């Protein structure tokens, strides 16, 4: 693995453009549960079952209990060495884009700047009546939070299964993927579209694709480099002693 890390680091040092795709696994060491696998359950529900417009329409109170639980949990955790290392990497390479599927905001807290939060941010709420978006850091918003303007029911401003990504953000993510020299794919099961296609786009345009995950994923056989291990152990090694 040392050789592979050295090879990847060499490619990062040479790169003009670097794109990074992160998933729930990068926040696992901070204590944020991932969606699939261990820790993916809340009460008797799989997290994905509640992150849908249908679940919210059927029982907004239950959906809000789930999100209040996640908000409270995220409020109490810190970013970890992998988040920090990506913020440092951004300072080192000429053009850097971080594409995250995570809604926890930990990349922002760690200092990342050019960040595309393609699934939204858990600290934002959106009115289901007037569409107004607001930021609210109160961990528990209760089971029926209301819009300050029109009193409509609020929902989390995150992208749920079956919903479209913001068009401009998706375009920017695709653009970064297709133009990068190196793409890092960190802590994602690579099972959810369109994110899973970003590394495929990158590789088809000639980029070196490197995956960092504790286990193999559908992307592993496709990636040029697969580093099996914890993001918090491996990502800092890519930026240590840069030259
Ligand atoms: P998943 O929960 O599907 O996958 C997490 C991945 O992180 C798995 O492949 C784990 O092996 C890996 N992992 C766990 N701990 C790790 C560690 N310490 N270091 C490195 N890797 C680790 O999460 P996502 O791929 O992010 O969407 O899921 C994608 C989307 O599906 C989410 O954004 C969410 C979800 O439902 C929406 O809510 C729209």
mmCIF file of N, CA, C and O in Angstrom, residues 29-77:
data_model
loop_
_atom_site.group_PDB
_atom_site.id
_atom_site.type_symbol
_atom_site.label_atom_id
_atom_site.label_comp_id
_atom_site.label_asym_id
_atom_site.label_seq_id
_atom_site.Cartn_x
_atom_site.Cartn_y
_atom_site.Cartn_z
ATOM 1 N N UNK A 29 -15.706 8.249 10.804
ATOM 2 C CA UNK A 29 -14.778 8.353 11.940
ATOM 3 C C UNK A 29 -15.069 9.570 12.824
ATOM 4 O O UNK A 29 -14.543 9.675 13.922
ATOM 5 N N UNK A 30 -15.921 10.459 12.332
ATOM 6 C CA UNK A 30 -16.395 11.563 13.189
ATOM 7 C C UNK A 30 -17.557 11.105 14.064
ATOM 8 O O UNK A 30 -17.970 11.817 14.975
ATOM 9 N N UNK A 31 -18.126 9.945 13.707
ATOM 10 C CA UNK A 31 -19.263 9.435 14.466
ATOM 11 C C UNK A 31 -20.606 9.642 13.787
ATOM 12 O O UNK A 31 -21.653 9.461 14.406
ATOM 13 N N UNK A 32 -20.583 10.008 12.503
ATOM 14 C CA UNK A 32 -21.845 10.147 11.760
ATOM 15 C C UNK A 32 -22.143 8.798 11.102
ATOM 16 O O UNK A 32 -21.303 8.291 10.344
ATOM 17 N N UNK A 33 -23.305 8.210 11.381
ATOM 18 C CA UNK A 33 -23.594 6.889 10.799
ATOM 19 C C UNK A 33 -23.661 6.937 9.278
ATOM 20 O O UNK A 33 -24.138 7.923 8.704
ATOM 21 N N UNK A 34 -23.186 5.874 8.636
ATOM 22 C CA UNK A 34 -23.312 5.773 7.179
ATOM 23 C C UNK A 34 -24.736 5.311 6.846
ATOM 24 O O UNK A 34 -25.525 5.003 7.742
ATOM 25 N N UNK A 35 -25.055 5.292 5.568
ATOM 26 C CA UNK A 35 -26.413 4.925 5.153
ATOM 27 C C UNK A 35 -26.574 3.422 5.025
ATOM 28 O O UNK A 35 -27.579 2.854 5.410
ATOM 29 N N UNK A 36 -25.548 2.796 4.428
ATOM 30 C CA UNK A 36 -25.630 1.365 4.207
ATOM 31 C C UNK A 36 -24.664 0.674 5.168
ATOM 32 O O UNK A 36 -23.756 1.293 5.685
ATOM 33 N N UNK A 37 -24.930 -0.601 5.396
ATOM 34 C CA UNK A 37 -24.046 -1.339 6.300
ATOM 35 C C UNK A 37 -24.323 -0.997 7.753
ATOM 36 O O UNK A 37 -25.373 -0.440 8.090
ATOM 37 N N UNK A 38 -23.345 -1.282 8.583
ATOM 38 C CA UNK A 38 -23.502 -1.093 10.023
ATOM 39 C C UNK A 38 -23.848 0.354 10.361
ATOM 40 O O UNK A 38 -23.298 1.278 9.798
ATOM 41 N N UNK A 39 -24.757 0.546 11.280
ATOM 42 C CA UNK A 39 -25.088 1.902 11.703
ATOM 43 C C UNK A 39 -26.092 2.565 10.790
ATOM 44 O O UNK A 39 -26.445 3.725 10.979
ATOM 45 N N UNK A 40 -26.560 1.840 9.754
ATOM 46 C CA UNK A 40 -27.494 2.431 8.809
ATOM 47 C C UNK A 40 -28.949 2.411 9.255
ATOM 48 O O UNK A 40 -29.843 2.781 8.498
ATOM 49 N N UNK A 41 -29.188 2.000 10.493
ATOM 50 C CA UNK A 41 -30.576 1.927 10.972
ATOM 51 C C UNK A 41 -30.873 3.031 11.984
ATOM 52 O O UNK A 41 -30.048 3.390 12.803
ATOM 53 N N UNK A 42 -32.073 3.579 11.890
ATOM 54 C CA UNK A 42 -32.580 4.480 12.927
ATOM 55 C C UNK A 42 -33.917 3.885 13.375
ATOM 56 O O UNK A 42 -34.800 3.675 12.566
ATOM 57 N N UNK A 43 -34.036 3.597 14.678
ATOM 58 C CA UNK A 43 -35.167 2.812 15.166
ATOM 59 C C UNK A 43 -35.253 1.557 14.293
ATOM 60 O O UNK A 43 -34.259 0.869 14.109
ATOM 61 N N UNK A 44 -36.427 1.285 13.693
ATOM 62 C CA UNK A 44 -36.480 0.080 12.870
ATOM 63 C C UNK A 44 -36.328 0.401 11.390
ATOM 64 O O UNK A 44 -36.456 -0.466 10.541
ATOM 65 N N UNK A 45 -36.045 1.663 11.092
ATOM 66 C CA UNK A 45 -36.039 2.088 9.686
ATOM 67 C C UNK A 45 -34.638 2.111 9.112
ATOM 68 O O UNK A 45 -33.690 2.499 9.782
ATOM 69 N N UNK A 46 -34.529 1.723 7.839
ATOM 70 C CA UNK A 46 -33.293 1.977 7.120
ATOM 71 C C UNK A 46 -33.307 3.454 6.747
ATOM 72 O O UNK A 46 -34.351 3.993 6.368
ATOM 73 N N UNK A 47 -32.136 4.096 6.856
ATOM 74 C CA UNK A 47 -32.093 5.546 6.614
ATOM 75 C C UNK A 47 -32.679 5.906 5.249
ATOM 76 O O UNK A 47 -33.395 6.897 5.118
ATOM 77 N N UNK A 48 -32.387 5.077 4.249
ATOM 78 C CA UNK A 48 -32.874 5.421 2.900
ATOM 79 C C UNK A 48 -34.398 5.437 2.817
ATOM 80 O O UNK A 48 -34.961 6.115 1.983
ATOM 81 N N UNK A 49 -35.052 4.653 3.690
ATOM 82 C CA UNK A 49 -36.520 4.611 3.635
ATOM 83 C C UNK A 49 -37.121 5.949 4.041
ATOM 84 O O UNK A 49 -38.216 6.299 3.612
ATOM 85 N N UNK A 50 -36.421 6.668 4.925
ATOM 86 C CA UNK A 50 -36.982 7.923 5.425
ATOM 87 C C UNK A 50 -36.562 9.118 4.575
ATOM 88 O O UNK A 50 -37.184 10.176 4.644
ATOM 89 N N UNK A 51 -35.500 8.948 3.797
ATOM 90 C CA UNK A 51 -35.007 10.053 2.978
ATOM 91 C C UNK A 51 -35.691 10.048 1.615
ATOM 92 O O UNK A 51 -35.055 9.999 0.570
ATOM 93 N N UNK A 52 -37.020 10.092 1.644
ATOM 94 C CA UNK A 52 -37.785 10.120 0.393
ATOM 95 C C UNK A 52 -38.929 11.115 0.532
ATOM 96 O O UNK A 52 -39.442 11.330 1.639
ATOM 97 N N UNK A 53 -39.361 11.677 -0.599
ATOM 98 C CA UNK A 53 -40.516 12.587 -0.534
ATOM 99 C C UNK A 53 -41.777 11.857 -0.077
ATOM 100 O O UNK A 53 -42.610 12.431 0.627
ATOM 101 N N UNK A 54 -41.874 10.575 -0.418
ATOM 102 C CA UNK A 54 -43.069 9.797 -0.024
ATOM 103 C C UNK A 54 -43.115 9.641 1.496
ATOM 104 O O UNK A 54 -44.185 9.767 2.106
ATOM 105 N N UNK A 55 -41.954 9.352 2.100
ATOM 106 C CA UNK A 55 -41.922 9.188 3.560
ATOM 107 C C UNK A 55 -42.316 10.497 4.240
ATOM 108 O O UNK A 55 -43.053 10.495 5.238
ATOM 109 N N UNK A 56 -41.848 11.615 3.691
ATOM 110 C CA UNK A 56 -42.174 12.912 4.294
ATOM 111 C C UNK A 56 -43.664 13.220 4.135
ATOM 112 O O UNK A 56 -44.312 13.685 5.078
ATOM 113 N N UNK A 57 -44.210 12.936 2.964
ATOM 114 C CA UNK A 57 -45.635 13.213 2.730
ATOM 115 C C UNK A 57 -46.506 12.347 3.637
ATOM 116 O O UNK A 57 -47.513 12.813 4.183
ATOM 117 N N UNK A 58 -46.097 11.088 3.828
ATOM 118 C CA UNK A 58 -46.914 10.167 4.627
ATOM 119 C C UNK A 58 -46.850 10.518 6.106
ATOM 120 O O UNK A 58 -47.846 10.412 6.822
ATOM 121 N N UNK A 59 -45.675 10.951 6.563
ATOM 122 C CA UNK A 59 -45.520 11.194 7.997
ATOM 123 C C UNK A 59 -44.399 12.210 8.239
ATOM 124 O O UNK A 59 -43.280 11.846 8.600
ATOM 125 N N UNK A 60 -44.716 13.507 8.052
ATOM 126 C CA UNK A 60 -43.660 14.517 8.205
ATOM 127 C C UNK A 60 -43.073 14.538 9.613
ATOM 128 O O UNK A 60 -41.872 14.790 9.786
ATOM 129 N N UNK A 61 -43.900 14.218 10.611
ATOM 130 C CA UNK A 61 -43.402 14.220 11.993
ATOM 131 C C UNK A 61 -42.315 13.182 12.191
ATOM 132 O O UNK A 61 -41.285 13.445 12.820
ATOM 133 N N UNK A 62 -42.523 12.000 11.629
ATOM 134 C CA UNK A 62 -41.521 10.932 11.743
ATOM 135 C C UNK A 62 -40.245 11.319 10.994
ATOM 136 O O UNK A 62 -39.133 11.144 11.495
ATOM 137 N N UNK A 63 -40.426 11.866 9.787
ATOM 138 C CA UNK A 63 -39.252 12.298 9.012
ATOM 139 C C UNK A 63 -38.474 13.356 9.794
ATOM 140 O O UNK A 63 -37.236 13.305 9.867
ATOM 141 N N UNK A 64 -39.196 14.296 10.414
ATOM 142 C CA UNK A 64 -38.502 15.336 11.189
ATOM 143 C C UNK A 64 -37.815 14.749 12.429
ATOM 144 O O UNK A 64 -36.720 15.183 12.802
ATOM 145 N N UNK A 65 -38.435 13.756 13.053
ATOM 146 C CA UNK A 65 -37.749 13.112 14.200
ATOM 147 C C UNK A 65 -36.413 12.520 13.754
ATOM 148 O O UNK A 65 -35.400 12.624 14.446
ATOM 149 N N UNK A 66 -36.432 11.876 12.586
ATOM 150 C CA UNK A 66 -35.201 11.299 12.033
ATOM 151 C C UNK A 66 -34.171 12.401 11.767
ATOM 152 O O UNK A 66 -32.999 12.290 12.142
ATOM 153 N N UNK A 67 -34.612 13.487 11.124
ATOM 154 C CA UNK A 67 -33.670 14.564 10.813
ATOM 155 C C UNK A 67 -33.207 15.302 12.058
ATOM 156 O O UNK A 67 -32.047 15.723 12.153
ATOM 157 N N UNK A 68 -34.102 15.464 13.041
ATOM 158 C CA UNK A 68 -33.669 16.098 14.305
ATOM 159 C C UNK A 68 -32.605 15.252 14.993
ATOM 160 O O UNK A 68 -31.652 15.775 15.564
ATOM 161 N N UNK A 69 -32.781 13.933 14.916
ATOM 162 C CA UNK A 69 -31.787 13.019 15.481
ATOM 163 C C UNK A 69 -30.448 13.207 14.762
ATOM 164 O O UNK A 69 -29.396 13.358 15.384
ATOM 165 N N UNK A 70 -30.500 13.238 13.430
ATOM 166 C CA UNK A 70 -29.249 13.411 12.668
ATOM 167 C C UNK A 70 -28.630 14.786 12.916
ATOM 168 O O UNK A 70 -27.411 14.926 13.052
ATOM 169 N N UNK A 71 -29.463 15.830 12.968
ATOM 170 C CA UNK A 71 -28.958 17.190 13.216
ATOM 171 C C UNK A 71 -28.281 17.257 14.584
ATOM 172 O O UNK A 71 -27.197 17.837 14.728
ATOM 173 N N UNK A 72 -28.929 16.674 15.591
ATOM 174 C CA UNK A 72 -28.368 16.730 16.951
ATOM 175 C C UNK A 72 -27.038 15.991 17.001
ATOM 176 O O UNK A 72 -26.069 16.451 17.615
ATOM 177 N N UNK A 73 -27.028 14.838 16.335
ATOM 178 C CA UNK A 73 -25.805 14.029 16.310
ATOM 179 C C UNK A 73 -24.663 14.784 15.612
ATOM 180 O O UNK A 73 -23.542 14.861 16.126
ATOM 181 N N UNK A 74 -24.967 15.360 14.468
ATOM 182 C CA UNK A 74 -23.937 16.072 13.697
ATOM 183 C C UNK A 74 -23.469 17.317 14.462
ATOM 184 O O UNK A 74 -22.291 17.674 14.447
ATOM 185 N N UNK A 75 -24.402 17.945 15.167
ATOM 186 C CA UNK A 75 -24.058 19.122 15.965
ATOM 187 C C UNK A 75 -22.988 18.793 17.009
ATOM 188 O O UNK A 75 -22.164 19.641 17.351
ATOM 189 N N UNK A 76 -23.017 17.571 17.494
ATOM 190 C CA UNK A 76 -22.116 17.170 18.584
ATOM 191 C C UNK A 76 -20.786 16.593 18.115
ATOM 192 O O UNK A 76 -19.957 16.241 18.948
ATOM 193 N N UNK A 77 -20.586 16.418 16.801
ATOM 194 C CA UNK A 77 -19.334 15.790 16.351
ATOM 195 C C UNK A 77 -18.400 16.831 15.733
ATOM 196 O O UNK A 77 -18.788 17.975 15.486
#
